[in-house]
Amino acid sequence: QLTYFGSMCVICLDNFNRPIVLNCGHAFCEHCLVSWLLHSRTCPVCRLEVAVPVDKSGNTTHMLQLF
């Protein structure tokens, strides 16, 4: 999947750093995606809604799921 996107994150326009691929198939650097999700709960490319689970202490986890 990452070969399709090359080695560049479309958020930071730099080489992937710890890439995450969403269920919709779009890939982003972990840090870029987490920063994006603080402002919007959608994929930055296709706008598919992304669920960010919350643990018992109220903190978000790094596991991402789609509705």
JSON list of N, CA and C in Angstrom, two decimals:
[
{"chain": "A", "resi": 1, "resn": "GLN", "atom": "N", "xyz": [0.83, -1.20, 0.00]},
{"chain": "A", "resi": 1, "resn": "GLN", "atom": "CA", "xyz": [0.00, 0.00, 0.00]},
{"chain": "A", "resi": 1, "resn": "GLN", "atom": "C", "xyz": [0.87, 1.26, 0.00]},
{"chain": "A", "resi": 2, "resn": "LEU", "atom": "N", "xyz": [1.92, 1.27, 0.78]},
{"chain": "A", "resi": 2, "resn": "LEU", "atom": "CA", "xyz": [2.75, 2.47, 0.84]},
{"chain": "A", "resi": 2, "resn": "LEU", "atom": "C", "xyz": [3.46, 2.73, -0.47]},
{"chain": "A", "resi": 3, "resn": "THR", "atom": "N", "xyz": [3.68, 1.68, -1.26]},
{"chain": "A", "resi": 3, "resn": "THR", "atom": "CA", "xyz": [4.30, 1.86, -2.57]},
{"chain": "A", "resi": 3, "resn": "THR", "atom": "C", "xyz": [3.42, 2.71, -3.46]},
{"chain": "A", "resi": 4, "resn": "TYR", "atom": "N", "xyz": [2.10, 2.55, -3.36]},
{"chain": "A", "resi": 4, "resn": "TYR", "atom": "CA", "xyz": [1.17, 3.33, -4.16]},
{"chain": "A", "resi": 4, "resn": "TYR", "atom": "C", "xyz": [1.34, 4.83, -3.89]},
{"chain": "A", "resi": 5, "resn": "PHE", "atom": "N", "xyz": [1.56, 5.19, -2.63]},
{"chain": "A", "resi": 5, "resn": "PHE", "atom": "CA", "xyz": [1.70, 6.59, -2.25]},
{"chain": "A", "resi": 5, "resn": "PHE", "atom": "C", "xyz": [3.14, 7.07, -2.39]},
{"chain": "A", "resi": 6, "resn": "GLY", "atom": "N", "xyz": [4.04, 6.19, -2.74]},
{"chain": "A", "resi": 6, "resn": "GLY", "atom": "CA", "xyz": [5.44, 6.55, -2.72]},
{"chain": "A", "resi": 6, "resn": "GLY", "atom": "C", "xyz": [5.89, 6.54, -1.28]},
{"chain": "A", "resi": 7, "resn": "SER", "atom": "N", "xyz": [6.80, 7.41, -0.95]},
{"chain": "A", "resi": 7, "resn": "SER", "atom": "CA", "xyz": [7.29, 7.46, 0.42]},
{"chain": "A", "resi": 7, "resn": "SER", "atom": "C", "xyz": [6.98, 8.80, 1.08]},
{"chain": "A", "resi": 8, "resn": "MET", "atom": "N", "xyz": [5.97, 9.52, 0.56]},
{"chain": "A", "resi": 8, "resn": "MET", "atom": "CA", "xyz": [5.69, 10.87, 1.03]},
{"chain": "A", "resi": 8, "resn": "MET", "atom": "C", "xyz": [4.32, 10.97, 1.70]},
{"chain": "A", "resi": 9, "resn": "CYS", "atom": "N", "xyz": [4.29, 11.58, 2.87]},
{"chain": "A", "resi": 9, "resn": "CYS", "atom": "CA", "xyz": [3.06, 11.88, 3.59]},
{"chain": "A", "resi": 9, "resn": "CYS", "atom": "C", "xyz": [2.42, 13.13, 2.95]},
{"chain": "A", "resi": 10, "resn": "VAL", "atom": "N", "xyz": [1.12, 13.06, 2.68]},
{"chain": "A", "resi": 10, "resn": "VAL", "atom": "CA", "xyz": [0.46, 14.20, 2.02]},
{"chain": "A", "resi": 10, "resn": "VAL", "atom": "C", "xyz": [0.16, 15.34, 2.99]},
{"chain": "A", "resi": 11, "resn": "ILE", "atom": "N", "xyz": [0.37, 15.14, 4.28]},
{"chain": "A", "resi": 11, "resn": "ILE", "atom": "CA", "xyz": [0.17, 16.22, 5.25]},
{"chain": "A", "resi": 11, "resn": "ILE", "atom": "C", "xyz": [1.43, 17.06, 5.37]},
{"chain": "A", "resi": 12, "resn": "CYS", "atom": "N", "xyz": [2.57, 16.41, 5.63]},
{"chain": "A", "resi": 12, "resn": "CYS", "atom": "CA", "xyz": [3.82, 17.16, 5.83]},
{"chain": "A", "resi": 12, "resn": "CYS", "atom": "C", "xyz": [4.67, 17.25, 4.56]},
{"chain": "A", "resi": 13, "resn": "LEU", "atom": "N", "xyz": [4.29, 16.50, 3.55]},
{"chain": "A", "resi": 13, "resn": "LEU", "atom": "CA", "xyz": [5.02, 16.47, 2.27]},
{"chain": "A", "resi": 13, "resn": "LEU", "atom": "C", "xyz": [6.48, 16.07, 2.46]},
{"chain": "A", "resi": 14, "resn": "ASP", "atom": "N", "xyz": [6.71, 15.16, 3.41]},
{"chain": "A", "resi": 14, "resn": "ASP", "atom": "CA", "xyz": [8.05, 14.64, 3.66]},
{"chain": "A", "resi": 14, "resn": "ASP", "atom": "C", "xyz": [7.96, 13.11, 3.66]},
{"chain": "A", "resi": 15, "resn": "ASN", "atom": "N", "xyz": [9.10, 12.44, 3.75]},
{"chain": "A", "resi": 15, "resn": "ASN", "atom": "CA", "xyz": [9.11, 10.98, 3.81]},
{"chain": "A", "resi": 15, "resn": "ASN", "atom": "C", "xyz": [8.33, 10.50, 5.03]},
{"chain": "A", "resi": 16, "resn": "PHE", "atom": "N", "xyz": [7.65, 9.35, 4.90]},
{"chain": "A", "resi": 16, "resn": "PHE", "atom": "CA", "xyz": [6.88, 8.80, 6.01]},
{"chain": "A", "resi": 16, "resn": "PHE", "atom": "C", "xyz": [7.77, 8.58, 7.23]},
{"chain": "A", "resi": 17, "resn": "ASN", "atom": "N", "xyz": [7.23, 8.93, 8.39]},
{"chain": "A", "resi": 17, "resn": "ASN", "atom": "CA", "xyz": [7.86, 8.65, 9.67]},
{"chain": "A", "resi": 17, "resn": "ASN", "atom": "C", "xyz": [6.83, 7.89, 10.49]},
{"chain": "A", "resi": 18, "resn": "ARG", "atom": "N", "xyz": [7.05, 6.58, 10.71]},
{"chain": "A", "resi": 18, "resn": "ARG", "atom": "CA", "xyz": [6.10, 5.70, 11.41]},
{"chain": "A", "resi": 18, "resn": "ARG", "atom": "C", "xyz": [4.73, 5.78, 10.74]},
{"chain": "A", "resi": 19, "resn": "PRO", "atom": "N", "xyz": [4.62, 5.34, 9.49]},
{"chain": "A", "resi": 19, "resn": "PRO", "atom": "CA", "xyz": [3.37, 5.47, 8.75]},
{"chain": "A", "resi": 19, "resn": "PRO", "atom": "C", "xyz": [2.21, 4.67, 9.33]},
{"chain": "A", "resi": 20, "resn": "ILE", "atom": "N", "xyz": [1.02, 5.26, 9.20]},
{"chain": "A", "resi": 20, "resn": "ILE", "atom": "CA", "xyz": [-0.23, 4.61, 9.58]},
{"chain": "A", "resi": 20, "resn": "ILE", "atom": "C", "xyz": [-1.11, 4.61, 8.34]},
{"chain": "A", "resi": 21, "resn": "VAL", "atom": "N", "xyz": [-1.70, 3.46, 8.02]},
{"chain": "A", "resi": 21, "resn": "VAL", "atom": "CA", "xyz": [-2.63, 3.36, 6.90]},
{"chain": "A", "resi": 21, "resn": "VAL", "atom": "C", "xyz": [-4.03, 3.19, 7.48]},
{"chain": "A", "resi": 22, "resn": "LEU", "atom": "N", "xyz": [-4.93, 4.10, 7.16]},
{"chain": "A", "resi": 22, "resn": "LEU", "atom": "CA", "xyz": [-6.32, 4.00, 7.61]},
{"chain": "A", "resi": 22, "resn": "LEU", "atom": "C", "xyz": [-7.06, 2.94, 6.81]},
{"chain": "A", "resi": 23, "resn": "ASN", "atom": "N", "xyz": [-8.22, 2.52, 7.29]},
{"chain": "A", "resi": 23, "resn": "ASN", "atom": "CA", "xyz": [-9.01, 1.52, 6.59]},
{"chain": "A", "resi": 23, "resn": "ASN", "atom": "C", "xyz": [-9.43, 1.98, 5.20]},
{"chain": "A", "resi": 24, "resn": "CYS", "atom": "N", "xyz": [-9.48, 3.27, 4.97]},
{"chain": "A", "resi": 24, "resn": "CYS", "atom": "CA", "xyz": [-9.82, 3.78, 3.64]},
{"chain": "A", "resi": 24, "resn": "CYS", "atom": "C", "xyz": [-8.65, 3.63, 2.68]},
{"chain": "A", "resi": 25, "resn": "GLY", "atom": "N", "xyz": [-7.47, 3.29, 3.21]},
{"chain": "A", "resi": 25, "resn": "GLY", "atom": "CA", "xyz": [-6.30, 3.05, 2.37]},
{"chain": "A", "resi": 25, "resn": "GLY", "atom": "C", "xyz": [-5.32, 4.21, 2.30]},
{"chain": "A", "resi": 26, "resn": "HIS", "atom": "N", "xyz": [-5.65, 5.35, 2.89]},
{"chain": "A", "resi": 26, "resn": "HIS", "atom": "CA", "xyz": [-4.75, 6.49, 2.85]},
{"chain": "A", "resi": 26, "resn": "HIS", "atom": "C", "xyz": [-3.73, 6.39, 3.98]},
{"chain": "A", "resi": 27, "resn": "ALA", "atom": "N", "xyz": [-2.48, 6.76, 3.69]},
{"chain": "A", "resi": 27, "resn": "ALA", "atom": "CA", "xyz": [-1.38, 6.62, 4.65]},
{"chain": "A", "resi": 27, "resn": "ALA", "atom": "C", "xyz": [-0.82, 7.98, 5.03]},
{"chain": "A", "resi": 28, "resn": "PHE", "atom": "N", "xyz": [-0.40, 8.08, 6.31]},
{"chain": "A", "resi": 28, "resn": "PHE", "atom": "CA", "xyz": [0.14, 9.33, 6.84]},
{"chain": "A", "resi": 28, "resn": "PHE", "atom": "C", "xyz": [1.18, 9.01, 7.90]},
{"chain": "A", "resi": 29, "resn": "CYS", "atom": "N", "xyz": [2.05, 9.96, 8.19]},
{"chain": "A", "resi": 29, "resn": "CYS", "atom": "CA", "xyz": [2.96, 9.81, 9.33]},
{"chain": "A", "resi": 29, "resn": "CYS", "atom": "C", "xyz": [2.09, 9.76, 10.59]},
{"chain": "A", "resi": 30, "resn": "GLU", "atom": "N", "xyz": [2.53, 8.97, 11.56]},
{"chain": "A", "resi": 30, "resn": "GLU", "atom": "CA", "xyz": [1.76, 8.87, 12.81]},
{"chain": "A", "resi": 30, "resn": "GLU", "atom": "C", "xyz": [1.56, 10.25, 13.44]},
{"chain": "A", "resi": 31, "resn": "HIS", "atom": "N", "xyz": [2.62, 11.02, 13.58]},
{"chain": "A", "resi": 31, "resn": "HIS", "atom": "CA", "xyz": [2.53, 12.34, 14.21]},
{"chain": "A", "resi": 31, "resn": "HIS", "atom": "C", "xyz": [1.60, 13.27, 13.42]},
{"chain": "A", "resi": 32, "resn": "CYS", "atom": "N", "xyz": [1.71, 13.25, 12.10]},
{"chain": "A", "resi": 32, "resn": "CYS", "atom": "CA", "xyz": [0.86, 14.10, 11.27]},
{"chain": "A", "resi": 32, "resn": "CYS", "atom": "C", "xyz": [-0.61, 13.74, 11.44]},
{"chain": "A", "resi": 33, "resn": "LEU", "atom": "N", "xyz": [-0.91, 12.44, 11.44]},
{"chain": "A", "resi": 33, "resn": "LEU", "atom": "CA", "xyz": [-2.29, 12.01, 11.56]},
{"chain": "A", "resi": 33, "resn": "LEU", "atom": "C", "xyz": [-2.86, 12.35, 12.93]},
{"chain": "A", "resi": 34, "resn": "VAL", "atom": "N", "xyz": [-2.09, 12.11, 13.99]},
{"chain": "A", "resi": 34, "resn": "VAL", "atom": "CA", "xyz": [-2.57, 12.44, 15.33]},
{"chain": "A", "resi": 34, "resn": "VAL", "atom": "C", "xyz": [-2.83, 13.94, 15.44]},
{"chain": "A", "resi": 35, "resn": "SER", "atom": "N", "xyz": [-1.94, 14.76, 14.91]},
{"chain": "A", "resi": 35, "resn": "SER", "atom": "CA", "xyz": [-2.14, 16.22, 14.93]},
{"chain": "A", "resi": 35, "resn": "SER", "atom": "C", "xyz": [-3.39, 16.61, 14.16]},
{"chain": "A", "resi": 36, "resn": "TRP", "atom": "N", "xyz": [-3.61, 15.99, 13.00]},
{"chain": "A", "resi": 36, "resn": "TRP", "atom": "CA", "xyz": [-4.80, 16.26, 12.19]},
{"chain": "A", "resi": 36, "resn": "TRP", "atom": "C", "xyz": [-6.07, 15.90, 12.96]},
{"chain": "A", "resi": 37, "resn": "LEU", "atom": "N", "xyz": [-6.04, 14.75, 13.63]},
{"chain": "A", "resi": 37, "resn": "LEU", "atom": "CA", "xyz": [-7.24, 14.27, 14.33]},
{"chain": "A", "resi": 37, "resn": "LEU", "atom": "C", "xyz": [-7.60, 15.10, 15.55]},
{"chain": "A", "resi": 38, "resn": "LEU", "atom": "N", "xyz": [-6.68, 15.92, 16.02]},
{"chain": "A", "resi": 38, "resn": "LEU", "atom": "CA", "xyz": [-7.01, 16.85, 17.11]},
{"chain": "A", "resi": 38, "resn": "LEU", "atom": "C", "xyz": [-8.00, 17.92, 16.64]},
{"chain": "A", "resi": 39, "resn": "HIS", "atom": "N", "xyz": [-8.02, 18.18, 15.33]},
{"chain": "A", "resi": 39, "resn": "HIS", "atom": "CA", "xyz": [-8.88, 19.23, 14.76]},
{"chain": "A", "resi": 39, "resn": "HIS", "atom": "C", "xyz": [-10.05, 18.68, 13.97]},
{"chain": "A", "resi": 40, "resn": "SER", "atom": "N", "xyz": [-9.88, 17.49, 13.41]},
{"chain": "A", "resi": 40, "resn": "SER", "atom": "CA", "xyz": [-10.91, 16.92, 12.55]},
{"chain": "A", "resi": 40, "resn": "SER", "atom": "C", "xyz": [-10.89, 15.41, 12.70]},
{"chain": "A", "resi": 41, "resn": "ARG", "atom": "N", "xyz": [-12.04, 14.80, 12.80]},
{"chain": "A", "resi": 41, "resn": "ARG", "atom": "CA", "xyz": [-12.13, 13.34, 12.97]},
{"chain": "A", "resi": 41, "resn": "ARG", "atom": "C", "xyz": [-12.38, 12.65, 11.64]},
{"chain": "A", "resi": 42, "resn": "THR", "atom": "N", "xyz": [-11.76, 13.16, 10.58]},
{"chain": "A", "resi": 42, "resn": "THR", "atom": "CA", "xyz": [-11.92, 12.57, 9.25]},
{"chain": "A", "resi": 42, "resn": "THR", "atom": "C", "xyz": [-10.56, 12.32, 8.62]},
{"chain": "A", "resi": 43, "resn": "CYS", "atom": "N", "xyz": [-10.55, 11.44, 7.62]},
{"chain": "A", "resi": 43, "resn": "CYS", "atom": "CA", "xyz": [-9.34, 11.22, 6.83]},
{"chain": "A", "resi": 43, "resn": "CYS", "atom": "C", "xyz": [-9.00, 12.53, 6.12]},
{"chain": "A", "resi": 44, "resn": "PRO", "atom": "N", "xyz": [-7.75, 12.98, 6.14]},
{"chain": "A", "resi": 44, "resn": "PRO", "atom": "CA", "xyz": [-7.38, 14.22, 5.48]},
{"chain": "A", "resi": 44, "resn": "PRO", "atom": "C", "xyz": [-7.58, 14.21, 3.96]},
{"chain": "A", "resi": 45, "resn": "VAL", "atom": "N", "xyz": [-7.67, 13.02, 3.35]},
{"chain": "A", "resi": 45, "resn": "VAL", "atom": "CA", "xyz": [-7.80, 12.93, 1.90]},
{"chain": "A", "resi": 45, "resn": "VAL", "atom": "C", "xyz": [-9.26, 12.75, 1.47]},
{"chain": "A", "resi": 46, "resn": "CYS", "atom": "N", "xyz": [-9.92, 11.71, 1.99]},
{"chain": "A", "resi": 46, "resn": "CYS", "atom": "CA", "xyz": [-11.27, 11.39, 1.51]},
{"chain": "A", "resi": 46, "resn": "CYS", "atom": "C", "xyz": [-12.38, 11.82, 2.45]},
{"chain": "A", "resi": 47, "resn": "ARG", "atom": "N", "xyz": [-12.03, 12.32, 3.63]},
{"chain": "A", "resi": 47, "resn": "ARG", "atom": "CA", "xyz": [-12.98, 12.82, 4.63]},
{"chain": "A", "resi": 47, "resn": "ARG", "atom": "C", "xyz": [-13.87, 11.74, 5.25]},
{"chain": "A", "resi": 48, "resn": "LEU", "atom": "N", "xyz": [-13.47, 10.46, 5.12]},
{"chain": "A", "resi": 48, "resn": "LEU", "atom": "CA", "xyz": [-14.19, 9.39, 5.79]},
{"chain": "A", "resi": 48, "resn": "LEU", "atom": "C", "xyz": [-14.00, 9.57, 7.29]},
{"chain": "A", "resi": 49, "resn": "GLU", "atom": "N", "xyz": [-15.06, 9.42, 8.07]},
{"chain": "A", "resi": 49, "resn": "GLU", "atom": "CA", "xyz": [-15.00, 9.64, 9.50]},
{"chain": "A", "resi": 49, "resn": "GLU", "atom": "C", "xyz": [-14.12, 8.59, 10.18]},
{"chain": "A", "resi": 50, "resn": "VAL", "atom": "N", "xyz": [-13.25, 9.04, 11.08]},
{"chain": "A", "resi": 50, "resn": "VAL", "atom": "CA", "xyz": [-12.33, 8.17, 11.80]},
{"chain": "A", "resi": 50, "resn": "VAL", "atom": "C", "xyz": [-12.71, 8.20, 13.27]},
{"chain": "A", "resi": 51, "resn": "ALA", "atom": "N", "xyz": [-12.87, 7.03, 13.89]},
{"chain": "A", "resi": 51, "resn": "ALA", "atom": "CA", "xyz": [-13.16, 6.94, 15.32]},
{"chain": "A", "resi": 51, "resn": "ALA", "atom": "C", "xyz": [-11.84, 6.85, 16.07]},
{"chain": "A", "resi": 52, "resn": "VAL", "atom": "N", "xyz": [-11.69, 7.64, 17.11]},
{"chain": "A", "resi": 52, "resn": "VAL", "atom": "CA", "xyz": [-10.50, 7.59, 17.95]},
{"chain": "A", "resi": 52, "resn": "VAL", "atom": "C", "xyz": [-10.94, 7.09, 19.31]},
{"chain": "A", "resi": 53, "resn": "PRO", "atom": "N", "xyz": [-10.64, 5.83, 19.63]},
{"chain": "A", "resi": 53, "resn": "PRO", "atom": "CA", "xyz": [-11.07, 5.25, 20.91]},
{"chain": "A", "resi": 53, "resn": "PRO", "atom": "C", "xyz": [-10.47, 5.98, 22.11]},
{"chain": "A", "resi": 54, "resn": "VAL", "atom": "N", "xyz": [-11.20, 5.99, 23.21]},
{"chain": "A", "resi": 54, "resn": "VAL", "atom": "CA", "xyz": [-10.76, 6.62, 24.45]},
{"chain": "A", "resi": 54, "resn": "VAL", "atom": "C", "xyz": [-10.61, 5.53, 25.50]},
{"chain": "A", "resi": 55, "resn": "ASP", "atom": "N", "xyz": [-9.50, 5.58, 26.25]},
{"chain": "A", "resi": 55, "resn": "ASP", "atom": "CA", "xyz": [-9.31, 4.57, 27.30]},
{"chain": "A", "resi": 55, "resn": "ASP", "atom": "C", "xyz": [-10.04, 4.99, 28.58]},
{"chain": "A", "resi": 56, "resn": "LYS", "atom": "N", "xyz": [-9.95, 4.18, 29.62]},
{"chain": "A", "resi": 56, "resn": "LYS", "atom": "CA", "xyz": [-10.70, 4.42, 30.86]},
{"chain": "A", "resi": 56, "resn": "LYS", "atom": "C", "xyz": [-10.33, 5.74, 31.54]},
{"chain": "A", "resi": 57, "resn": "SER", "atom": "N", "xyz": [-9.11, 6.22, 31.32]},
{"chain": "A", "resi": 57, "resn": "SER", "atom": "CA", "xyz": [-8.68, 7.47, 31.96]},
{"chain": "A", "resi": 57, "resn": "SER", "atom": "C", "xyz": [-9.10, 8.70, 31.15]},
{"chain": "A", "resi": 58, "resn": "GLY", "atom": "N", "xyz": [-9.74, 8.48, 29.99]},
{"chain": "A", "resi": 58, "resn": "GLY", "atom": "CA", "xyz": [-10.18, 9.60, 29.17]},
{"chain": "A", "resi": 58, "resn": "GLY", "atom": "C", "xyz": [-9.20, 10.00, 28.10]},
{"chain": "A", "resi": 59, "resn": "ASN", "atom": "N", "xyz": [-8.04, 9.33, 28.05]},
{"chain": "A", "resi": 59, "resn": "ASN", "atom": "CA", "xyz": [-7.04, 9.64, 27.02]},
{"chain": "A", "resi": 59, "resn": "ASN", "atom": "C", "xyz": [-7.36, 8.89, 25.73]},
{"chain": "A", "resi": 60, "resn": "THR", "atom": "N", "xyz": [-7.05, 9.49, 24.62]},
{"chain": "A", "resi": 60, "resn": "THR", "atom": "CA", "xyz": [-7.25, 8.79, 23.36]},
{"chain": "A", "resi": 60, "resn": "THR", "atom": "C", "xyz": [-6.14, 7.78, 23.17]},
{"chain": "A", "resi": 61, "resn": "THR", "atom": "N", "xyz": [-6.47, 6.67, 22.53]},
{"chain": "A", "resi": 61, "resn": "THR", "atom": "CA", "xyz": [-5.47, 5.65, 22.23]},
{"chain": "A", "resi": 61, "resn": "THR", "atom": "C", "xyz": [-4.96, 5.87, 20.82]},
{"chain": "A", "resi": 62, "resn": "HIS", "atom": "N", "xyz": [-3.89, 5.20, 20.46]},
{"chain": "A", "resi": 62, "resn": "HIS", "atom": "CA", "xyz": [-3.34, 5.33, 19.12]},
{"chain": "A", "resi": 62, "resn": "HIS", "atom": "C", "xyz": [-3.98, 4.38, 18.11]},
{"chain": "A", "resi": 63, "resn": "MET", "atom": "N", "xyz": [-4.91, 3.56, 18.57]},
{"chain": "A", "resi": 63, "resn": "MET", "atom": "CA", "xyz": [-5.59, 2.64, 17.67]},
{"chain": "A", "resi": 63, "resn": "MET", "atom": "C", "xyz": [-6.71, 3.39, 16.95]},
{"chain": "A", "resi": 64, "resn": "LEU", "atom": "N", "xyz": [-6.68, 3.42, 15.63]},
{"chain": "A", "resi": 64, "resn": "LEU", "atom": "CA", "xyz": [-7.66, 4.16, 14.86]},
{"chain": "A", "resi": 64, "resn": "LEU", "atom": "C", "xyz": [-8.61, 3.20, 14.17]},
{"chain": "A", "resi": 65, "resn": "GLN", "atom": "N", "xyz": [-9.87, 3.56, 14.14]},
{"chain": "A", "resi": 65, "resn": "GLN", "atom": "CA", "xyz": [-10.88, 2.73, 13.48]},
{"chain": "A", "resi": 65, "resn": "GLN", "atom": "C", "xyz": [-11.79, 3.63, 12.68]},
{"chain": "A", "resi": 66, "resn": "LEU", "atom": "N", "xyz": [-12.46, 3.04, 11.70]},
{"chain": "A", "resi": 66, "resn": "LEU", "atom": "CA", "xyz": [-13.42, 3.79, 10.88]},
{"chain": "A", "resi": 66, "resn": "LEU", "atom": "C", "xyz": [-14.82, 3.39, 11.26]},
{"chain": "A", "resi": 67, "resn": "PHE", "atom": "N", "xyz": [-15.75, 4.33, 11.16]},
{"chain": "A", "resi": 67, "resn": "PHE", "atom": "CA", "xyz": [-17.16, 4.04, 11.39]},
{"chain": "A", "resi": 67, "resn": "PHE", "atom": "C", "xyz": [-17.69, 3.25, 10.23]}
]
